[in-house]
């Protein structure tokens, strides 16, 4: 079997595009191989700042022979029909076979294609892959017509060690590549992937991004320990930096400790965003340390002294800017910034940010008693929560919004609860983000998100398909997480109605928004291991707007159906429901008239009826007290009586009275189970 090695060597590929580009190269090439009827055993893609590489193992060197048999018209069909069939097959009339079939004599074409060399197949599709590559942005260069993310310099393409004769825009495939731009830039040839990887390393290129990341992390951690500080973990930055270097060399620099007066988050943002530096902290205090880690793309002869000096000089200017903004921001209180929010448009149909602040403050006041928060503190925190948007620091570093609000609030003497609520009101911003737990924070975070959801639903700006420009799904998931993780009992319809009134919405479809939340809850619970159809089964009982209660009922249902009794009960429900449904359709009437105890002829139907009476009473009491496990346990006790009923009782008895009574009994069995969940919604 043969190995395909493909390298597309170019000028620097932006780090943010690299991982997707490696996946796209693998997908495009393997799709072409599939289309050509070729199989393989392994396909791995790699990416560095200057090369996209793909290695595929286990390929044949020739395509398999293909034999295709096509059925044509009758042998006595009009000449035009036979000519058309001949044109479609490329055969002559003499080459067709005439076969006797039950529809008379039919013409058949047998087309046999000899498999060609795989190298020829690859030579054809490599240019197609390059031309159709889905870069987010691409460019043309020189006088050629090819578009690529950056100028494409060379193509290395080997099959079984031999050069594949691919070419595009004047670039011929070869067995040649280059090493590190500065440390080993000369060209060299390779014979296969193992040789390629070994020679690249010898020429100061680590091909695997995962290995580069591991090296950076290990070297940075060691440098931090040696300096008596700790590396602040940042996986996103680690991946980005690994995409900027082919031969990573970790260096540590310092900055003036006087800059530590500026909040650590701002300093970290400055280093991360502008310079791609890793931050460090003092392990004793937990605060930022006056050092940084930078990653060079080469080992310098002076041990990196000049590189460090240059980075320290650039960082000093950046930090000076941050300190200027911070010092200036301290001179103005958050309350004094509020009028400026009136001049910022939140949405053309939903008013300014100032309008939103007023709505959120009123809604936070409304929610506060429901979550155990101080009403005045919640209203105050909501009013000040957006004020840092017009600060100099947030203008420069938008990712610290909220965090800066907390620092400014503490500086001007606001309570810790208010300051934390200002910082927390955007949270959680994703499935892995921290969820607010302090009551004031919860009230403001809920108010902010519900205002957004109700506002955009009221102007019919809802998510459609994969489009969600206002991140409403994320906002709904944030509300759900706050409710569930804090164990809150909140009537969403009531909150939506209040928010709609604050928006001045004359007619707001609250049920539609509850449905939107229910869909998010299904996705959330699916991640927690609860089936979506169980949520549908309990949701179908009524328009439930208490997400915590919905979750608890779905969990109880899953627990019950996970037992043998529960599974058999579900099967019995389906059997009984089908019988009743079929007979109701046949008779044109509903069997819900109640059971006549005097007509219960057999012991098994009597036993089922007696158990139903007890279970219904227990279920009603348990449901009223929201003891969902007890309610599910009660219905599970019907398993034995219903099994015996089906074993010993004939529902469609010739006696019309007995038949009707037994159908009413099954209908009652169905209704009893439906008191805890709509079992018809359960799949499988």
XYZ file of C-alpha atoms in Angstrom:
684
model
C 0.000 0.000 0.000
C 1.120 3.553 -0.696
C 1.477 6.738 1.324
C 0.341 10.141 0.037
C 2.272 13.131 1.383
C 0.987 16.578 0.448
C 2.416 19.865 1.683
C 1.141 23.297 0.606
C 3.903 25.756 1.524
C 3.055 29.468 1.659
C 3.748 32.725 3.406
C 2.379 33.094 6.956
C -1.110 31.700 7.510
C -3.060 33.669 10.189
C -3.134 31.631 13.399
C -6.921 31.911 13.731
C -7.398 30.118 10.382
C -4.921 27.287 10.839
C -6.894 24.590 12.693
C -9.890 24.870 10.355
C -7.586 24.874 7.324
C -6.003 21.564 8.427
C -9.475 20.034 8.851
C -10.593 21.394 5.471
C -7.547 19.986 3.667
C -8.148 16.547 5.143
C -11.863 16.678 4.303
C -11.416 17.890 0.732
C -8.742 15.340 -0.157
C -10.480 12.355 1.450
C -13.738 13.344 -0.289
C -11.890 13.205 -3.606
C -10.419 9.814 -2.736
C -13.868 8.486 -1.825
C -15.299 9.775 -5.081
C -12.556 7.914 -6.947
C -13.405 4.679 -5.120
C -10.169 4.668 -3.167
C -9.802 3.508 0.443
C -7.091 4.332 3.000
C -6.179 3.386 6.543
C -5.023 6.673 8.121
C -5.295 10.384 7.326
C -3.641 13.083 9.462
C -3.394 16.807 8.802
C -0.838 19.206 10.295
C -0.387 22.952 10.175
C 2.369 25.430 10.987
C 2.470 29.152 10.220
C 3.837 28.400 6.739
C 2.623 24.952 5.710
C -0.466 22.779 5.491
C 0.451 19.113 5.466
C -1.572 15.966 4.916
C -0.390 12.371 5.126
C -2.643 9.487 4.078
C -1.568 5.887 4.588
C -2.809 2.644 3.055
C -3.722 3.863 -0.433
C -3.579 1.514 -3.445
C -1.349 2.523 -6.334
C -4.009 1.723 -8.954
C -7.749 2.228 -8.958
C -9.883 -0.929 -8.852
C -11.369 -2.064 -12.176
C -14.993 -1.052 -12.578
C -17.694 -3.126 -14.307
C -20.991 -1.351 -14.869
C -24.089 -2.940 -16.354
C -26.814 -0.662 -17.699
C -30.268 -1.641 -18.871
C -31.417 -0.055 -22.136
C -34.548 -0.007 -24.307
C -36.254 -3.010 -25.927
C -34.397 -4.555 -28.871
C -37.260 -3.538 -31.188
C -37.468 0.009 -29.843
C -37.459 2.949 -32.300
C -33.963 3.740 -33.665
C -33.930 7.124 -31.943
C -34.266 5.472 -28.525
C -31.479 2.988 -29.259
C -29.226 5.757 -30.628
C -29.733 7.761 -27.449
C -28.781 4.774 -25.321
C -25.669 4.218 -27.412
C -24.638 7.849 -27.008
C -25.069 7.661 -23.230
C -22.885 4.529 -22.997
C -20.300 5.309 -25.660
C -20.742 1.814 -27.175
C -21.719 0.674 -30.648
C -24.857 -1.342 -31.464
C -22.706 -4.454 -31.896
C -21.295 -4.094 -28.400
C -24.741 -4.246 -26.739
C -26.110 -7.515 -25.382
C -29.661 -8.660 -26.129
C -31.259 -10.573 -23.267
C -34.616 -12.328 -22.957
C -36.618 -10.967 -20.039
C -40.236 -11.181 -18.897
C -40.723 -7.874 -20.737
C -39.307 -9.186 -23.993
C -35.858 -8.733 -25.496
C -33.996 -5.914 -23.771
C -30.665 -4.321 -24.688
C -27.938 -4.203 -22.048
C -24.641 -2.362 -22.054
C -21.727 -3.810 -20.110
C -19.105 -1.131 -19.516
C -15.791 -2.193 -18.123
C -13.250 0.388 -17.051
C -9.711 -0.546 -16.264
C -8.472 1.112 -13.102
C -5.961 3.869 -13.710
C -2.937 4.932 -11.714
C -3.848 6.608 -8.414
C -1.050 9.063 -9.025
C -2.953 10.334 -12.090
C -6.129 10.702 -10.018
C -4.293 12.712 -7.365
C -2.611 14.871 -9.994
C -6.060 15.898 -11.212
C -7.728 16.613 -7.891
C -4.881 18.418 -6.051
C -5.310 21.573 -8.193
C -9.085 21.301 -7.697
C -8.635 21.132 -3.922
C -6.350 24.167 -3.957
C -8.702 26.186 -6.129
C -11.782 25.379 -4.066
C -10.149 25.762 -0.651
C -12.593 27.595 1.670
C -10.343 30.251 3.213
C -12.314 32.928 5.089
C -10.159 35.465 3.272
C -7.799 34.963 0.356
C -5.689 37.009 -2.001
C -4.104 37.037 -5.448
C -0.479 37.908 -6.025
C 1.854 38.500 -8.953
C 0.320 37.945 -12.370
C -1.384 34.646 -11.576
C -5.076 34.037 -11.072
C -4.851 31.653 -8.104
C -6.347 32.813 -4.803
C -4.838 31.552 -1.536
C -4.736 32.867 2.009
C -1.202 34.134 1.411
C 1.053 33.628 -1.631
C 1.524 29.910 -2.260
C 5.198 29.139 -2.724
C 5.470 25.427 -3.415
C 3.640 22.091 -3.470
C 5.194 18.888 -2.207
C 3.233 15.870 -3.392
C 4.511 12.295 -3.157
C 2.719 9.003 -3.643
C 4.687 5.968 -2.586
C 7.802 8.140 -2.642
C 7.285 9.277 -6.242
C 6.419 12.820 -7.289
C 2.801 13.248 -8.338
C 2.669 15.381 -11.507
C 0.254 17.991 -10.118
C 0.506 21.645 -11.079
C -1.409 24.862 -10.617
C -0.785 28.450 -11.635
C 2.754 27.627 -12.723
C 3.652 25.822 -9.506
C 4.748 22.225 -10.178
C 4.555 19.646 -7.436
C 7.934 18.315 -6.296
C 9.604 16.414 -3.473
C 11.146 19.601 -2.114
C 10.323 21.814 0.877
C 12.022 24.306 3.165
C 12.815 24.530 6.863
C 12.578 27.421 9.329
C 12.543 30.823 7.650
C 15.526 32.213 9.606
C 17.287 29.205 11.097
C 17.329 26.799 8.128
C 15.713 28.338 5.089
C 17.456 26.238 2.421
C 15.461 23.776 0.318
C 15.778 19.999 0.827
C 14.117 16.905 -0.573
C 12.162 14.214 1.245
C 11.102 10.683 0.339
C 8.150 10.017 2.661
C 6.348 11.384 5.728
C 8.789 9.967 8.297
C 11.701 11.435 6.347
C 9.759 14.716 5.978
C 9.029 15.042 9.701
C 12.590 14.132 10.708
C 14.214 16.555 8.271
C 11.818 19.347 9.238
C 12.840 18.943 12.867
C 16.484 18.989 11.800
C 15.663 22.232 9.999
C 14.050 23.758 13.122
C 10.395 23.086 12.364
C 8.124 21.185 14.771
C 5.312 20.022 12.506
C 2.685 19.050 15.065
C 0.839 21.992 16.662
C 0.031 19.884 19.722
C 3.728 19.262 20.286
C 4.501 22.964 19.891
C 1.820 23.830 22.445
C 3.131 21.234 24.887
C 6.673 22.565 24.541
C 5.580 26.179 25.065
C 3.531 25.250 28.134
C 6.289 23.135 29.669
C 9.025 25.706 29.031
C 6.863 28.604 30.246
C 5.880 26.729 33.407
C 9.518 25.916 34.147
C 10.615 29.514 33.543
C 7.876 30.694 35.914
C 8.888 28.242 38.641
C 12.523 29.239 38.257
C 11.491 32.866 38.789
C 9.321 32.036 41.822
C 6.007 32.871 40.106
C 3.126 30.957 38.493
C 2.017 30.815 34.870
C -1.596 31.982 34.409
C -3.130 29.258 32.236
C -4.615 30.463 28.940
C -5.417 27.664 26.473
C -6.715 30.037 23.807
C -3.539 32.107 23.861
C -1.415 28.939 23.923
C -3.062 27.658 20.734
C -2.735 31.060 19.070
C 0.945 31.440 19.948
C 1.692 27.897 18.743
C 0.238 29.016 15.419
C 2.734 31.867 15.197
C 5.953 29.884 15.548
C 7.568 26.822 13.967
C 10.391 26.619 16.498
C 9.115 28.031 19.819
C 11.597 29.528 22.266
C 10.179 30.767 25.585
C 11.589 33.982 27.071
C 10.708 35.889 30.232
C 10.635 39.680 30.564
C 9.769 42.217 33.254
C 7.732 45.400 33.553
C 7.719 48.230 36.078
C 5.922 47.106 39.293
C 4.362 50.583 39.429
C 1.951 49.433 36.689
C 0.465 46.933 39.150
C -1.706 49.798 40.441
C -3.813 49.165 37.350
C -6.289 46.244 37.743
C -4.675 42.934 36.860
C -7.374 42.089 34.321
C -6.474 45.208 32.329
C -2.765 44.415 32.400
C -3.457 40.835 31.349
C -5.723 42.015 28.536
C -3.029 44.428 27.373
C -0.377 41.717 27.318
C -2.638 39.078 25.806
C -4.406 41.038 23.082
C -1.739 43.443 21.963
C 1.429 41.431 22.518
C 0.428 37.731 22.805
C 2.268 37.508 26.141
C 1.449 35.109 28.949
C 0.836 36.677 32.358
C 2.315 35.457 35.624
C 1.173 35.761 39.215
C 2.715 35.789 42.634
C 1.809 32.442 44.261
C 1.833 34.003 47.733
C -0.561 36.883 47.016
C -2.399 35.481 44.003
C -1.924 38.867 42.327
C -0.264 39.654 39.025
C 3.548 39.550 39.058
C 5.602 42.197 37.186
C 6.844 39.679 34.601
C 5.619 38.190 31.339
C 6.335 35.251 29.056
C 6.859 35.799 25.356
C 7.510 33.119 22.742
C 10.071 33.794 20.034
C 10.213 31.911 16.733
C 13.951 31.297 16.948
C 16.830 30.702 19.301
C 18.880 33.898 19.366
C 22.663 33.861 19.690
C 22.511 36.224 22.701
C 20.085 33.986 24.575
C 17.198 36.255 23.660
C 18.381 39.385 25.482
C 17.716 41.689 22.564
C 14.298 40.148 21.938
C 13.340 40.559 25.601
C 14.546 44.156 25.663
C 12.474 44.974 22.599
C 9.377 43.353 24.031
C 9.799 45.137 27.366
C 10.073 48.455 25.557
C 6.887 47.861 23.567
C 5.006 46.611 26.616
C 6.027 49.632 28.654
C 4.280 51.902 26.174
C 1.159 49.721 26.174
C 0.958 49.633 29.957
C 1.498 53.377 30.156
C -1.552 53.828 27.928
C -3.589 51.500 30.155
C -2.521 53.383 33.285
C -3.456 56.690 31.696
C -6.974 55.412 30.949
C -7.293 53.926 34.447
C -6.182 57.140 36.203
C -8.562 59.164 34.055
C -11.504 56.797 34.695
C -11.102 57.134 38.465
C -11.951 60.823 38.242
C -15.566 60.218 37.151
C -18.151 58.180 39.083
C -20.287 55.535 37.465
C -23.432 57.573 38.139
C -21.922 60.563 36.361
C -21.392 58.382 33.290
C -25.061 57.367 33.002
C -26.244 60.304 30.831
C -23.711 59.272 28.186
C -25.517 55.922 27.797
C -28.546 57.783 26.390
C -26.465 58.636 23.360
C -25.592 55.022 22.532
C -28.105 53.126 20.384
C -28.856 49.664 21.752
C -31.174 48.802 18.844
C -33.115 51.068 16.522
C -36.415 49.567 17.727
C -35.435 49.081 21.375
C -33.989 52.479 22.189
C -30.668 53.506 23.661
C -28.445 51.755 26.169
C -29.753 54.309 28.664
C -33.315 53.113 27.949
C -32.203 49.536 28.483
C -30.571 50.436 31.809
C -33.837 51.941 33.051
C -35.791 48.823 32.031
C -33.276 46.443 33.574
C -33.236 48.415 36.835
C -37.034 48.198 37.111
C -37.010 44.503 36.216
C -34.237 43.773 38.728
C -36.373 45.448 41.401
C -39.256 43.174 40.392
C -37.122 40.006 40.462
C -35.153 40.783 43.634
C -37.772 39.532 46.195
C -38.151 36.276 44.256
C -34.437 35.463 44.562
C -33.843 36.775 48.071
C -31.986 39.912 46.958
C -32.101 43.367 48.503
C -34.429 45.373 46.264
C -32.593 48.686 46.525
C -29.191 47.062 45.967
C -30.461 45.189 42.905
C -31.929 48.366 41.428
C -28.730 50.336 42.148
C -26.478 47.649 40.680
C -28.631 47.396 37.546
C -28.484 51.168 37.065
C -24.682 51.213 37.259
C -24.007 47.921 35.460
C -23.518 49.437 31.978
C -21.820 52.667 33.070
C -18.298 51.334 32.459
C -19.107 51.035 28.760
C -18.244 54.719 28.446
C -14.987 54.451 30.417
C -11.651 54.862 28.691
C -10.411 51.422 29.747
C -13.431 49.564 28.316
C -13.222 51.663 25.176
C -9.682 50.353 24.726
C -10.300 46.811 26.010
C -13.999 45.838 25.577
C -13.372 42.373 27.024
C -12.988 43.862 30.551
C -16.471 45.431 30.579
C -18.214 44.574 33.815
C -14.877 43.827 35.473
C -13.932 47.477 35.241
C -17.375 48.424 36.527
C -16.669 46.403 39.661
C -13.303 48.121 40.225
C -14.794 51.567 39.695
C -17.757 50.773 41.968
C -15.476 49.630 44.784
C -13.268 52.700 44.291
C -16.214 55.038 44.769
C -17.501 53.160 47.823
C -20.377 51.068 46.472
C -21.127 47.920 48.487
C -19.401 44.652 47.612
C -22.745 43.121 46.573
C -23.370 45.925 44.079
C -19.821 45.805 42.747
C -19.982 42.030 42.268
C -23.378 42.289 40.576
C -21.949 44.807 38.094
C -19.130 42.387 37.264
C -21.413 39.340 37.151
C -24.372 40.669 35.201
C -23.024 39.438 31.844
C -22.455 35.927 33.241
C -22.739 33.143 32.361
C -21.601 33.839 28.819
C -21.210 30.201 27.820
C -21.613 26.635 29.030
C -18.255 26.712 30.807
C -18.528 30.202 32.258
C -19.100 30.767 35.978
C -22.723 31.244 37.014
C -23.661 34.083 39.435
C -24.820 32.910 42.857
C -25.042 36.056 45.021
C -28.710 37.193 45.200
C -28.117 40.747 43.914
C -25.952 39.401 41.082
C -28.634 36.847 40.198
C -31.381 39.494 40.088
C -29.393 41.815 37.806
C -28.086 39.032 35.539
C -31.610 37.652 35.070
C -33.067 41.111 34.441
C -30.422 41.940 31.840
C -30.958 38.709 29.891
C -34.747 38.631 30.120
C -34.894 42.248 28.912
C -32.856 41.234 25.862
C -34.973 38.153 25.120
C -38.338 39.840 25.543
C -37.174 42.885 23.624
C -35.994 41.033 20.546
C -38.941 38.627 20.551
C -41.318 41.594 20.782
C -39.837 43.118 17.597
C -39.796 39.709 15.887
C -36.002 39.444 15.751
C -35.833 35.768 16.683
C -33.119 33.221 15.920
C -33.716 31.321 12.700
C -31.818 28.166 11.842
C -28.154 28.711 12.546
C -28.575 32.497 12.589
C -28.676 34.126 16.000
C -27.151 37.596 15.535
C -28.213 38.849 18.972
C -27.045 35.698 20.840
C -30.547 35.029 22.169
C -29.916 31.295 22.559
C -26.918 32.064 24.742
C -28.997 34.520 26.799
C -31.754 31.919 27.329
C -29.213 29.280 28.303
C -27.732 31.778 30.755
C -31.144 32.320 32.356
C -31.662 28.556 32.577
C -28.297 27.984 34.205
C -28.914 30.743 36.765
C -32.322 29.255 37.615
C -31.237 25.625 37.796
C -27.832 26.021 39.413
C -29.306 28.316 42.060
C -32.410 26.142 42.540
C -34.790 29.040 41.824
C -38.556 28.703 41.423
C -39.437 31.447 38.973
C -42.653 31.799 36.936
C -41.178 32.869 33.602
C -44.485 34.066 32.179
C -44.783 36.561 35.006
C -41.263 37.857 34.370
C -41.877 38.053 30.628
C -45.090 39.997 31.160
C -43.281 42.504 33.374
C -40.420 42.869 30.899
C -42.883 43.278 28.008
C -44.708 46.010 29.903
C -41.399 47.820 30.476
C -40.734 47.579 26.750
C -44.202 48.983 26.090
C -45.095 45.897 24.049
C -48.850 45.903 23.536
C -49.150 42.223 22.669
C -46.326 39.901 23.566
C -46.357 36.170 22.772
C -44.996 34.906 26.092
C -45.856 31.305 25.253
C -43.591 31.441 22.236
C -40.693 32.546 24.429
C -41.472 29.791 26.959
C -41.315 27.282 24.094
C -37.952 28.793 23.134
C -36.752 28.220 26.680
C -38.071 24.669 26.688
C -36.038 23.866 23.582
C -32.940 25.261 25.289
C -33.791 23.233 28.393
C -33.938 20.069 26.280
C -30.468 20.796 24.940
C -29.180 21.638 28.413
C -30.631 18.471 29.972
C -29.385 16.360 27.070
C -25.877 17.420 28.065
C -26.764 16.355 31.605
C -27.805 12.909 30.333
C -31.595 13.414 30.272
C -33.469 12.551 27.084
C -35.237 15.365 25.250
C -38.438 13.345 24.814
C -38.739 13.002 28.594
C -38.778 16.805 28.824
C -41.437 16.878 26.088
C -43.466 14.245 27.961
C -43.690 16.310 31.144
C -43.935 19.623 29.300
C -46.966 18.347 27.342
C -49.061 18.207 30.505
C -49.518 21.955 30.513
C -47.729 25.120 29.524
C -45.113 24.828 32.228
C -43.056 27.976 32.782
C -41.170 26.810 35.865
C -37.944 25.447 34.384
C -36.687 23.960 37.660
C -39.926 22.024 38.158
C -39.795 20.843 34.558
C -36.252 19.593 35.040
C -37.088 17.807 38.284
C -40.078 16.031 36.717
C -38.047 14.960 33.707
C -35.350 13.561 35.986
C -37.961 11.617 37.993
C -39.483 10.243 34.778
C -36.077 9.127 33.529
C -35.370 7.458 36.849
C -38.682 5.571 36.750
C -38.385 4.494 33.104
C -34.843 3.327 33.782
C -36.221 0.516 35.946
C -37.631 -2.770 34.630
C -41.072 -1.913 36.038
C -40.986 1.476 34.318
C -40.000 0.034 30.936
C -42.735 -2.623 31.114
C -45.255 -0.040 32.227
C -44.410 2.073 29.182
C -44.955 -0.966 26.952
C -48.297 -1.629 28.652
C -49.290 2.036 28.203
C -48.605 1.815 24.484
C -50.535 -1.444 24.168
C -53.522 -0.131 26.105
C -53.506 3.231 24.308
C -53.391 1.549 20.909
C -56.339 -0.702 21.763
C -58.438 2.227 22.987
C -57.462 4.425 20.044
C -58.248 1.766 17.447
C -61.584 0.881 19.015
C -62.549 4.540 19.427
C -61.839 5.130 15.739
C -63.749 2.027 14.756
C -66.758 2.867 16.941
C -66.661 6.612 16.345
C -66.875 7.390 20.045
C -64.578 8.119 22.993
C -64.223 5.637 25.827
C -63.873 7.909 28.819
C -67.182 7.350 30.514
C -65.833 5.809 33.682
C -65.750 2.224 34.850
C -68.841 0.424 36.065
C -67.495 -1.612 39.022
C -70.488 -3.965 38.853
C -69.432 -5.074 35.343
C -65.872 -6.080 36.291
C -66.279 -9.789 35.533
C -62.763 -11.204 35.995
C -60.471 -10.952 39.033
C -57.667 -9.370 36.964
C -59.805 -6.457 35.784
C -61.143 -6.011 39.301
C -57.550 -5.946 40.633
C -56.487 -3.404 38.023
C -59.439 -1.172 38.836
C -58.754 -1.345 42.592
C -55.086 -0.490 42.052
C -56.002 2.416 39.750
C -58.204 3.942 42.430
C -55.347 3.848 44.950
C -52.690 4.979 42.518
C -54.738 7.914 41.248
C -55.200 9.134 44.796
C -51.478 8.745 45.580
C -50.453 10.416 42.326
C -52.747 13.400 42.867
C -51.334 13.933 46.357
C -47.729 13.539 45.220
C -48.182 15.873 42.239
C -49.822 18.491 44.437
C -46.805 18.358 46.771
C -44.351 18.188 43.835
C -43.050 14.817 45.072
C -42.270 13.628 41.568
C -40.354 10.512 42.563
C -43.297 9.424 44.732
C -45.720 10.066 41.877
C -43.630 8.020 39.468
C -43.202 5.245 42.040
C -46.960 5.099 42.503
C -47.706 4.611 38.798
C -44.937 1.999 38.624
C -46.997 -0.226 40.964
C -49.516 -0.655 38.124
C -47.105 -2.882 36.245
C -48.231 -6.154 37.861
C -52.008 -5.553 37.580
C -51.819 -4.337 33.970
C -49.655 -7.313 32.937
C -52.175 -9.703 34.520
C -55.038 -7.855 32.808
C -53.528 -8.295 29.368
C -52.713 -11.944 30.103
C -56.119 -12.986 31.347
C -58.733 -10.557 30.018
C -60.119 -10.265 26.492
C -60.866 -6.603 25.910
C -63.012 -7.040 22.810
C -65.435 -9.424 24.462
C -68.535 -10.437 22.453
C -70.587 -8.983 25.286
C -70.921 -5.311 24.289
C -71.285 -4.154 27.879
C -68.155 -5.990 29.058
C -66.204 -4.684 26.071
C -67.185 -1.067 26.726
C -66.381 -1.351 30.422
C -62.950 -2.838 29.686
C -62.172 -0.099 27.166
C -63.165 2.475 29.793
C -60.839 0.702 32.244
C -57.920 0.936 29.814
C -58.786 4.567 29.183
C -58.615 5.164 32.932
C -55.239 3.402 33.071
C -54.010 5.735 30.309
C -55.358 8.797 32.116
C -53.695 7.774 35.397
C -50.279 7.567 33.747
C -50.922 10.827 31.932
C -51.198 12.583 35.293
C -47.394 12.338 35.638
C -46.318 12.588 31.985
C -47.602 12.311 28.442
C -46.195 8.867 27.662
C -47.173 9.234 24.007
C -44.289 11.704 23.617
C -41.696 9.141 24.646
C -39.719 7.745 21.739
C -38.222 4.319 21.201
